[in-house]
């Protein structure tokens, strides 16, 4: 700024103007400096889960219809900033995508796949064969031929529609009982070989997609043994299986790191990748943790079972952060075996755990709160990489 004023005395008008302009100049520099500082702060916030863990494994989230439709700008920004992998929480399940025999509703699934592609994300297909969330007509099928034709037509139609666009399919979901035996689902009426049939068909239709077996509690020894059996049988018969998905629906009260580590090692020893596909940590009491509680008892509305309706106490937030830190430390220790860690939901408000196993509760199982703000648990996961 050039100032050309003749200054005659300290009290002259010219001097006052000069003083004023100098003040303005100082003010301008101060403003520039503050903007610079806040820009630095903003840049620091550019840290994200996906950037922090870039060299280790993918970091994913499950998307509901509201996210796929990009209805909430804040949620949308957060998803793109933090995650590089996505799973459709519900909209590729047969009950939604295949509501009637021969009729498919691909609308939201198409948008989901397009969203992943547009944002350069790893796109998971969830799931081709699952006993739950079946369309009503499928639950009524009785004879083996119609069950087989439902399963094969479903896989053919859905997998071929997205062939080349899905990075990995959860081909079969939750085929096991807790003791490691096969779950008596409608698919088991086809014999245990239905798993091989499903994997082989998926491999034939979409040769590019990685194929996973996905289940919960398979870190626990008995069920893990069952999952190892499934993987070994597929491998022995020449089927393609790339990975196993340990869902990771755990609790801050009962998290068992030793079992998780044993499972990572044992699955990886079979030559398959290990993914944590549906991670969340409930902070609420579970009916089955209460000795003597009747599981069929209706706990809805019971304040003892829903203690944090007005917010998560700091002390519990700290425990949640510690548990997440321990888990991610373990994941990092075995990063050579782990392909992806996906959270089951974007933020606490969205989590299925607000409605299960007791309806209408206020749970806090994820890294982002109901206002999409990172929690202490987020910091603890990020800090491991600093
Ligand atoms: O989070 C999903 C919830 O919105 C659905 O109501 C529920 C229906 O069974 O499925 C939930 O997701 C499940 C996932 O697809 C498979 N593993 C267990 C998940 C939690 O139930």
GROMACS .gro file of C-alpha atoms and ligand atoms in nm:
model
  407
    1UNK     CA    1   0.000   0.000   0.000
    2UNK     CA    2   0.162   0.334  -0.093
    3UNK     CA    3   0.076   0.640   0.109
    4UNK     CA    4   0.177   0.986  -0.020
    5UNK     CA    5   0.066   1.249   0.227
    6UNK     CA    6   0.259   1.549   0.347
    7UNK     CA    7   0.279   1.540   0.722
    8UNK     CA    8   0.347   1.874   0.894
    9UNK     CA    9   0.278   1.812   1.254
   10UNK     CA   10   0.167   1.536   1.493
   11UNK     CA   11  -0.180   1.690   1.512
   12UNK     CA   12  -0.231   1.751   1.146
   13UNK     CA   13  -0.515   1.589   0.955
   14UNK     CA   14  -0.249   1.419   0.737
   15UNK     CA   15  -0.089   1.255   1.039
   16UNK     CA   16  -0.425   1.129   1.164
   17UNK     CA   17  -0.502   0.981   0.823
   18UNK     CA   18  -0.158   0.819   0.812
   19UNK     CA   19  -0.209   0.673   1.160
   20UNK     CA   20  -0.549   0.545   1.056
   21UNK     CA   21  -0.409   0.383   0.744
   22UNK     CA   22  -0.124   0.224   0.942
   23UNK     CA   23  -0.379   0.079   1.182
   24UNK     CA   24  -0.574  -0.053   0.886
   25UNK     CA   25  -0.257  -0.210   0.747
   26UNK     CA   26  -0.183  -0.379   1.081
   27UNK     CA   27  -0.541  -0.496   1.096
   28UNK     CA   28  -0.517  -0.638   0.744
   29UNK     CA   29  -0.198  -0.828   0.829
   30UNK     CA   30  -0.359  -0.958   1.148
   31UNK     CA   31  -0.657  -1.083   0.951
   32UNK     CA   32  -0.429  -1.254   0.699
   33UNK     CA   33  -0.233  -1.414   0.985
   34UNK     CA   34  -0.550  -1.541   1.156
   35UNK     CA   35  -0.681  -1.684   0.829
   36UNK     CA   36  -0.342  -1.853   0.780
   37UNK     CA   37  -0.355  -2.005   1.130
   38UNK     CA   38  -0.711  -2.130   1.092
   39UNK     CA   39  -0.616  -2.274   0.754
   40UNK     CA   40  -0.340  -2.468   0.931
   41UNK     CA   41  -0.598  -2.592   1.181
   42UNK     CA   42  -0.829  -2.694   0.898
   43UNK     CA   43  -0.546  -2.878   0.729
   44UNK     CA   44  -0.476  -3.065   1.047
   45UNK     CA   45  -0.838  -3.175   1.044
   46UNK     CA   46  -0.769  -3.327   0.704
   47UNK     CA   47  -0.645  -3.626   0.902
   48UNK     CA   48  -0.891  -3.904   0.842
   49UNK     CA   49  -0.925  -4.271   0.920
   50UNK     CA   50  -0.868  -4.372   0.560
   51UNK     CA   51  -0.559  -4.153   0.528
   52UNK     CA   52  -0.415  -4.265   0.862
   53UNK     CA   53  -0.457  -4.635   0.777
   54UNK     CA   54  -0.385  -4.603   0.406
   55UNK     CA   55  -0.083  -4.831   0.414
   56UNK     CA   56  -0.246  -5.084   0.649
   57UNK     CA   57  -0.598  -5.181   0.541
   58UNK     CA   58  -0.918  -5.034   0.402
   59UNK     CA   59  -1.150  -4.849   0.640
   60UNK     CA   60  -1.516  -4.896   0.559
   61UNK     CA   61  -1.864  -4.805   0.669
   62UNK     CA   62  -2.214  -4.942   0.613
   63UNK     CA   63  -2.451  -4.717   0.422
   64UNK     CA   64  -2.827  -4.687   0.463
   65UNK     CA   65  -3.061  -4.546   0.199
   66UNK     CA   66  -3.027  -4.196   0.347
   67UNK     CA   67  -2.652  -4.202   0.282
   68UNK     CA   68  -2.682  -4.355  -0.063
   69UNK     CA   69  -2.928  -4.079  -0.161
   70UNK     CA   70  -2.683  -3.821  -0.017
   71UNK     CA   71  -2.964  -3.660   0.180
   72UNK     CA   72  -2.752  -3.515   0.460
   73UNK     CA   73  -2.460  -3.297   0.351
   74UNK     CA   74  -2.273  -3.341   0.681
   75UNK     CA   75  -2.301  -3.721   0.667
   76UNK     CA   76  -2.203  -3.722   0.303
   77UNK     CA   77  -1.894  -3.512   0.366
   78UNK     CA   78  -1.791  -3.734   0.656
   79UNK     CA   79  -1.834  -4.059   0.459
   80UNK     CA   80  -1.621  -3.932   0.171
   81UNK     CA   81  -1.358  -3.787   0.402
   82UNK     CA   82  -1.315  -4.080   0.640
   83UNK     CA   83  -1.389  -4.403   0.450
   84UNK     CA   84  -1.256  -4.575   0.140
   85UNK     CA   85  -1.483  -4.883   0.148
   86UNK     CA   86  -1.860  -4.920   0.167
   87UNK     CA   87  -2.112  -5.195   0.239
   88UNK     CA   88  -2.487  -5.164   0.183
   89UNK     CA   89  -2.642  -5.215   0.527
   90UNK     CA   90  -2.963  -5.360   0.384
   91UNK     CA   91  -3.032  -5.280   0.019
   92UNK     CA   92  -2.866  -5.577  -0.147
   93UNK     CA   93  -3.031  -5.834   0.079
   94UNK     CA   94  -3.273  -6.060  -0.101
   95UNK     CA   95  -3.577  -5.937   0.091
   96UNK     CA   96  -3.527  -5.588  -0.050
   97UNK     CA   97  -3.363  -5.643  -0.388
   98UNK     CA   98  -3.578  -5.945  -0.482
   99UNK     CA   99  -3.921  -5.888  -0.327
  100UNK     CA  100  -4.119  -6.129  -0.546
  101UNK     CA  101  -4.039  -6.435  -0.754
  102UNK     CA  102  -3.880  -6.303  -1.071
  103UNK     CA  103  -3.916  -5.937  -0.970
  104UNK     CA  104  -3.616  -5.735  -0.862
  105UNK     CA  105  -3.589  -5.384  -0.728
  106UNK     CA  106  -3.243  -5.256  -0.812
  107UNK     CA  107  -3.304  -4.887  -0.761
  108UNK     CA  108  -3.111  -4.824  -0.438
  109UNK     CA  109  -2.850  -5.094  -0.504
  110UNK     CA  110  -2.773  -4.929  -0.841
  111UNK     CA  111  -2.731  -4.594  -0.669
  112UNK     CA  112  -2.510  -4.755  -0.404
  113UNK     CA  113  -2.275  -4.903  -0.664
  114UNK     CA  114  -2.267  -4.572  -0.854
  115UNK     CA  115  -2.188  -4.385  -0.530
  116UNK     CA  116  -1.890  -4.612  -0.464
  117UNK     CA  117  -1.763  -4.578  -0.818
  118UNK     CA  118  -1.804  -4.199  -0.821
  119UNK     CA  119  -1.602  -4.171  -0.501
  120UNK     CA  120  -1.336  -4.427  -0.588
  121UNK     CA  121  -1.433  -4.655  -0.301
  122UNK     CA  122  -1.397  -5.030  -0.250
  123UNK     CA  123  -1.750  -5.160  -0.304
  124UNK     CA  124  -1.874  -5.459  -0.103
  125UNK     CA  125  -2.175  -5.667  -0.208
  126UNK     CA  126  -2.370  -5.782   0.097
  127UNK     CA  127  -2.499  -6.050   0.066
  128UNK     CA  128  -2.601  -6.321  -0.183
  129UNK     CA  129  -2.708  -6.610   0.040
  130UNK     CA  130  -2.851  -6.538   0.386
  131UNK     CA  131  -3.127  -6.710   0.582
  132UNK     CA  132  -3.246  -6.378   0.725
  133UNK     CA  133  -3.418  -6.086   0.553
  134UNK     CA  134  -3.545  -6.323   0.286
  135UNK     CA  135  -3.840  -6.221   0.070
  136UNK     CA  136  -4.166  -6.366   0.203
  137UNK     CA  137  -4.212  -6.598  -0.095
  138UNK     CA  138  -3.872  -6.757  -0.029
  139UNK     CA  139  -3.954  -6.836   0.334
  140UNK     CA  140  -4.251  -7.038   0.210
  141UNK     CA  141  -4.056  -7.256  -0.032
  142UNK     CA  142  -4.070  -7.621   0.066
  143UNK     CA  143  -3.918  -7.843  -0.197
  144UNK     CA  144  -3.553  -7.869  -0.278
  145UNK     CA  145  -3.589  -7.781  -0.648
  146UNK     CA  146  -3.764  -7.452  -0.584
  147UNK     CA  147  -3.518  -7.357  -0.311
  148UNK     CA  148  -3.230  -7.433  -0.546
  149UNK     CA  149  -3.383  -7.236  -0.827
  150UNK     CA  150  -3.449  -6.940  -0.592
  151UNK     CA  151  -3.086  -6.943  -0.479
  152UNK     CA  152  -2.929  -6.985  -0.820
  153UNK     CA  153  -3.160  -6.742  -1.002
  154UNK     CA  154  -3.097  -6.487  -0.731
  155UNK     CA  155  -2.718  -6.516  -0.751
  156UNK     CA  156  -2.720  -6.514  -1.130
  157UNK     CA  157  -2.939  -6.206  -1.154
  158UNK     CA  158  -2.781  -5.995  -0.883
  159UNK     CA  159  -2.415  -6.089  -0.934
  160UNK     CA  160  -2.435  -6.045  -1.311
  161UNK     CA  161  -2.603  -5.703  -1.286
  162UNK     CA  162  -2.303  -5.574  -1.089
  163UNK     CA  163  -2.032  -5.794  -1.240
  164UNK     CA  164  -1.706  -5.602  -1.262
  165UNK     CA  165  -1.834  -5.331  -1.025
  166UNK     CA  166  -1.824  -5.513  -0.692
  167UNK     CA  167  -1.485  -5.553  -0.527
  168UNK     CA  168  -1.596  -5.828  -0.294
  169UNK     CA  169  -1.909  -6.029  -0.232
  170UNK     CA  170  -2.018  -6.168   0.102
  171UNK     CA  171  -2.129  -6.478  -0.085
  172UNK     CA  172  -2.270  -6.669   0.210
  173UNK     CA  173  -2.362  -6.502   0.536
  174UNK     CA  174  -2.408  -6.665   0.878
  175UNK     CA  175  -2.432  -7.031   0.780
  176UNK     CA  176  -2.319  -7.152   1.123
  177UNK     CA  177  -2.465  -7.217   1.465
  178UNK     CA  178  -2.276  -7.105   1.774
  179UNK     CA  179  -2.137  -7.456   1.828
  180UNK     CA  180  -1.988  -7.460   1.479
  181UNK     CA  181  -2.249  -7.688   1.322
  182UNK     CA  182  -2.444  -7.586   1.013
  183UNK     CA  183  -2.745  -7.363   1.074
  184UNK     CA  184  -3.073  -7.526   0.974
  185UNK     CA  185  -3.172  -7.261   0.721
  186UNK     CA  186  -3.385  -7.317   0.413
  187UNK     CA  187  -3.060  -7.343   0.217
  188UNK     CA  188  -2.940  -7.637   0.423
  189UNK     CA  189  -3.226  -7.835   0.270
  190UNK     CA  190  -2.999  -7.842  -0.037
  191UNK     CA  191  -2.733  -8.016   0.172
  192UNK     CA  192  -2.409  -7.860   0.304
  193UNK     CA  193  -2.289  -7.838  -0.055
  194UNK     CA  194  -2.509  -7.531  -0.108
  195UNK     CA  195  -2.214  -7.322   0.007
  196UNK     CA  196  -1.994  -7.457  -0.270
  197UNK     CA  197  -2.274  -7.414  -0.524
  198UNK     CA  198  -2.311  -7.049  -0.423
  199UNK     CA  199  -1.937  -6.974  -0.433
  200UNK     CA  200  -1.886  -7.148  -0.767
  201UNK     CA  201  -2.177  -6.966  -0.925
  202UNK     CA  202  -2.060  -6.627  -0.796
  203UNK     CA  203  -1.706  -6.698  -0.922
  204UNK     CA  204  -1.838  -6.794  -1.265
  205UNK     CA  205  -2.057  -6.487  -1.300
  206UNK     CA  206  -1.819  -6.227  -1.162
  207UNK     CA  207  -1.464  -6.345  -1.203
  208UNK     CA  208  -1.321  -6.017  -1.076
  209UNK     CA  209  -1.493  -5.996  -0.738
  210UNK     CA  210  -1.322  -6.134  -0.430
  211UNK     CA  211  -1.540  -6.389  -0.254
  212UNK     CA  212  -1.587  -6.397   0.123
  213UNK     CA  213  -1.759  -6.612   0.381
  214UNK     CA  214  -1.905  -6.376   0.646
  215UNK     CA  215  -2.028  -6.454   0.999
  216UNK     CA  216  -2.046  -6.325   1.358
  217UNK     CA  217  -1.874  -6.477   1.663
  218UNK     CA  218  -1.641  -6.682   1.442
  219UNK     CA  219  -1.351  -6.556   1.653
  220UNK     CA  220  -1.491  -6.783   1.926
  221UNK     CA  221  -1.328  -7.128   1.920
  222UNK     CA  222  -1.625  -7.358   1.846
  223UNK     CA  223  -1.777  -7.142   1.574
  224UNK     CA  224  -1.430  -7.063   1.438
  225UNK     CA  225  -1.377  -7.436   1.391
  226UNK     CA  226  -1.697  -7.447   1.185
  227UNK     CA  227  -1.580  -7.156   0.968
  228UNK     CA  228  -1.241  -7.319   0.916
  229UNK     CA  229  -1.427  -7.632   0.805
  230UNK     CA  230  -1.627  -7.433   0.547
  231UNK     CA  231  -1.313  -7.267   0.409
  232UNK     CA  232  -1.114  -7.590   0.395
  233UNK     CA  233  -1.394  -7.775   0.215
  234UNK     CA  234  -1.421  -7.500  -0.045
  235UNK     CA  235  -1.046  -7.502  -0.098
  236UNK     CA  236  -1.024  -7.881  -0.113
  237UNK     CA  237  -1.288  -7.895  -0.383
  238UNK     CA  238  -1.117  -7.628  -0.592
  239UNK     CA  239  -1.361  -7.344  -0.525
  240UNK     CA  240  -1.250  -6.986  -0.515
  241UNK     CA  241  -1.260  -6.821  -0.172
  242UNK     CA  242  -1.053  -6.510  -0.106
  243UNK     CA  243  -1.144  -6.415   0.243
  244UNK     CA  244  -1.334  -6.452   0.564
  245UNK     CA  245  -1.536  -6.176   0.724
  246UNK     CA  246  -1.542  -6.163   1.103
  247UNK     CA  247  -1.836  -5.934   1.164
  248UNK     CA  248  -1.716  -5.784   1.493
  249UNK     CA  249  -2.040  -5.704   1.678
  250UNK     CA  250  -1.880  -5.685   2.020
  251UNK     CA  251  -1.926  -5.523   2.361
  252UNK     CA  252  -1.696  -5.301   2.567
  253UNK     CA  253  -1.769  -5.536   2.860
  254UNK     CA  254  -1.675  -5.865   2.700
  255UNK     CA  255  -1.427  -5.786   2.420
  256UNK     CA  256  -1.189  -6.083   2.395
  257UNK     CA  257  -0.869  -5.978   2.218
  258UNK     CA  258  -0.703  -6.317   2.258
  259UNK     CA  259  -0.980  -6.494   2.067
  260UNK     CA  260  -0.970  -6.231   1.795
  261UNK     CA  261  -0.593  -6.267   1.758
  262UNK     CA  262  -0.615  -6.648   1.747
  263UNK     CA  263  -0.884  -6.623   1.480
  264UNK     CA  264  -0.683  -6.380   1.265
  265UNK     CA  265  -0.385  -6.616   1.275
  266UNK     CA  266  -0.578  -6.937   1.216
  267UNK     CA  267  -0.784  -6.800   0.926
  268UNK     CA  268  -0.481  -6.640   0.770
  269UNK     CA  269  -0.291  -6.969   0.794
  270UNK     CA  270  -0.549  -7.111   0.555
  271UNK     CA  271  -0.433  -6.861   0.294
  272UNK     CA  272  -0.742  -6.637   0.303
  273UNK     CA  273  -0.764  -6.266   0.381
  274UNK     CA  274  -0.927  -6.158   0.705
  275UNK     CA  275  -1.171  -5.866   0.708
  276UNK     CA  276  -1.360  -5.714   1.000
  277UNK     CA  277  -1.682  -5.648   0.820
  278UNK     CA  278  -1.938  -5.506   1.066
  279UNK     CA  279  -1.747  -5.357   1.358
  280UNK     CA  280  -1.927  -5.192   1.649
  281UNK     CA  281  -1.889  -5.202   2.029
  282UNK     CA  282  -2.207  -5.181   2.231
  283UNK     CA  283  -2.180  -4.985   2.558
  284UNK     CA  284  -2.520  -5.099   2.688
  285UNK     CA  285  -2.615  -5.395   2.905
  286UNK     CA  286  -2.735  -5.699   2.714
  287UNK     CA  287  -3.017  -5.918   2.842
  288UNK     CA  288  -2.803  -6.230   2.808
  289UNK     CA  289  -2.529  -6.075   3.026
  290UNK     CA  290  -2.772  -6.061   3.319
  291UNK     CA  291  -2.750  -6.381   3.513
  292UNK     CA  292  -3.095  -6.528   3.551
  293UNK     CA  293  -3.255  -6.286   3.306
  294UNK     CA  294  -3.527  -6.428   3.090
  295UNK     CA  295  -3.426  -6.358   2.731
  296UNK     CA  296  -3.791  -6.348   2.633
  297UNK     CA  297  -3.863  -6.085   2.892
  298UNK     CA  298  -3.953  -5.752   2.734
  299UNK     CA  299  -3.692  -5.501   2.847
  300UNK     CA  300  -3.818  -5.218   2.627
  301UNK     CA  301  -3.862  -4.903   2.835
  302UNK     CA  302  -3.664  -5.046   3.128
  303UNK     CA  303  -3.432  -4.757   3.236
  304UNK     CA  304  -3.172  -4.999   3.379
  305UNK     CA  305  -3.122  -5.138   3.031
  306UNK     CA  306  -3.104  -4.791   2.873
  307UNK     CA  307  -2.890  -4.590   3.114
  308UNK     CA  308  -2.741  -4.320   2.888
  309UNK     CA  309  -3.040  -4.149   2.729
  310UNK     CA  310  -2.900  -3.807   2.820
  311UNK     CA  311  -2.551  -3.865   2.685
  312UNK     CA  312  -2.257  -4.098   2.725
  313UNK     CA  313  -2.078  -4.040   3.060
  314UNK     CA  314  -1.711  -3.946   3.013
  315UNK     CA  315  -1.603  -4.252   3.209
  316UNK     CA  316  -1.776  -4.484   2.959
  317UNK     CA  317  -1.647  -4.281   2.664
  318UNK     CA  318  -1.296  -4.341   2.798
  319UNK     CA  319  -1.352  -4.717   2.821
  320UNK     CA  320  -1.490  -4.721   2.465
  321UNK     CA  321  -1.181  -4.532   2.345
  322UNK     CA  322  -0.950  -4.776   2.527
  323UNK     CA  323  -1.125  -5.078   2.375
  324UNK     CA  324  -1.107  -4.934   2.024
  325UNK     CA  325  -0.740  -4.853   2.082
  326UNK     CA  326  -0.664  -5.210   2.192
  327UNK     CA  327  -0.851  -5.350   1.893
  328UNK     CA  328  -0.677  -5.131   1.637
  329UNK     CA  329  -0.340  -5.201   1.798
  330UNK     CA  330  -0.413  -5.569   1.738
  331UNK     CA  331  -0.530  -5.501   1.381
  332UNK     CA  332  -0.207  -5.311   1.314
  333UNK     CA  333   0.000  -5.594   1.457
  334UNK     CA  334  -0.161  -5.823   1.196
  335UNK     CA  335  -0.205  -5.573   0.916
  336UNK     CA  336  -0.036  -5.812   0.672
  337UNK     CA  337  -0.332  -6.048   0.719
  338UNK     CA  338  -0.615  -5.793   0.733
  339UNK     CA  339  -0.773  -5.652   0.418
  340UNK     CA  340  -1.042  -5.422   0.561
  341UNK     CA  341  -1.203  -5.295   0.879
  342UNK     CA  342  -1.561  -5.177   0.822
  343UNK     CA  343  -1.773  -5.005   1.087
  344UNK     CA  344  -2.139  -5.107   1.093
  345UNK     CA  345  -2.280  -4.762   1.043
  346UNK     CA  346  -2.166  -4.404   0.996
  347UNK     CA  347  -2.247  -4.257   1.338
  348UNK     CA  348  -2.411  -4.351   1.668
  349UNK     CA  349  -2.755  -4.225   1.566
  350UNK     CA  350  -2.758  -4.457   1.266
  351UNK     CA  351  -2.650  -4.778   1.444
  352UNK     CA  352  -2.876  -5.086   1.443
  353UNK     CA  353  -2.773  -5.126   1.810
  354UNK     CA  354  -3.023  -4.855   1.908
  355UNK     CA  355  -3.290  -5.111   1.819
  356UNK     CA  356  -3.132  -5.448   1.903
  357UNK     CA  357  -3.157  -5.661   2.114
  358UNK     CA  358  -3.395  -5.419   2.287
  359UNK     CA  359  -3.588  -5.161   2.090
  360UNK     CA  360  -3.565  -4.784   2.139
  361UNK     CA  361  -3.241  -4.749   2.327
  362UNK     CA  362  -2.963  -4.491   2.302
  363UNK     CA  363  -2.636  -4.664   2.217
  364UNK     CA  364  -2.291  -4.522   2.137
  365UNK     CA  365  -2.101  -4.799   1.955
  366UNK     CA  366  -1.919  -4.609   1.677
  367UNK     CA  367  -1.649  -4.344   1.635
  368UNK     CA  368  -1.878  -4.053   1.544
  369UNK     CA  369  -2.154  -3.913   1.768
  370UNK     CA  370  -2.510  -3.822   1.678
  371UNK     CA  371  -2.390  -3.484   1.547
  372UNK     CA  372  -2.127  -3.650   1.327
  373UNK     CA  373  -1.850  -3.525   1.556
  374UNK     CA  374  -1.549  -3.751   1.619
  375UNK     CA  375  -1.552  -3.904   1.968
  376UNK     CA  376  -1.261  -3.977   2.199
  377UNK     CA  377  -1.262  -4.327   2.048
  378UNK     CA  378  -1.191  -4.170   1.706
  379UNK     CA  379  -0.892  -3.986   1.851
  380UNK     CA  380  -0.758  -4.304   2.008
  381UNK     CA  381  -0.777  -4.489   1.675
  382UNK     CA  382  -0.614  -4.197   1.490
  383UNK     CA  383  -0.347  -4.146   1.758
  384UNK     CA  384  -0.215  -4.498   1.705
  385UNK     CA  385  -0.092  -4.379   1.368
  386UNK     CA  386   0.074  -4.056   1.484
  387LIG     O1  387  -2.795  -5.339   1.039
  387LIG     C1  388  -2.892  -5.421   0.977
  387LIG     C2  389  -3.030  -5.383   1.026
  387LIG     O2  390  -3.064  -5.253   0.981
  387LIG     C3  391  -3.132  -5.483   0.980
  387LIG     O3  392  -3.259  -5.454   1.038
  387LIG     C4  393  -3.088  -5.623   1.017
  387LIG     C5  394  -3.187  -5.726   0.968
  387LIG     O4  395  -3.153  -5.851   1.004
  387LIG     O5  396  -2.962  -5.649   0.961
  387LIG     C6  397  -2.862  -5.566   1.011
  387LIG     O6  398  -2.736  -5.601   0.957
  387LIG     C7  399  -2.691  -5.732   0.986
  387LIG     C8  400  -2.599  -5.775   0.872
  387LIG     O7  401  -2.664  -5.762   0.750
  387LIG     C9  402  -2.550  -5.916   0.893
  387LIG     N1  403  -2.487  -5.934   1.020
  387LIG    C10  404  -2.563  -5.885   1.135
  387LIG    C11  405  -2.606  -5.740   1.114
  387LIG    C12  406  -2.677  -5.688   1.236
  387LIG     O8  407  -2.795  -5.760   1.257
   0.00000   0.00000   0.00000
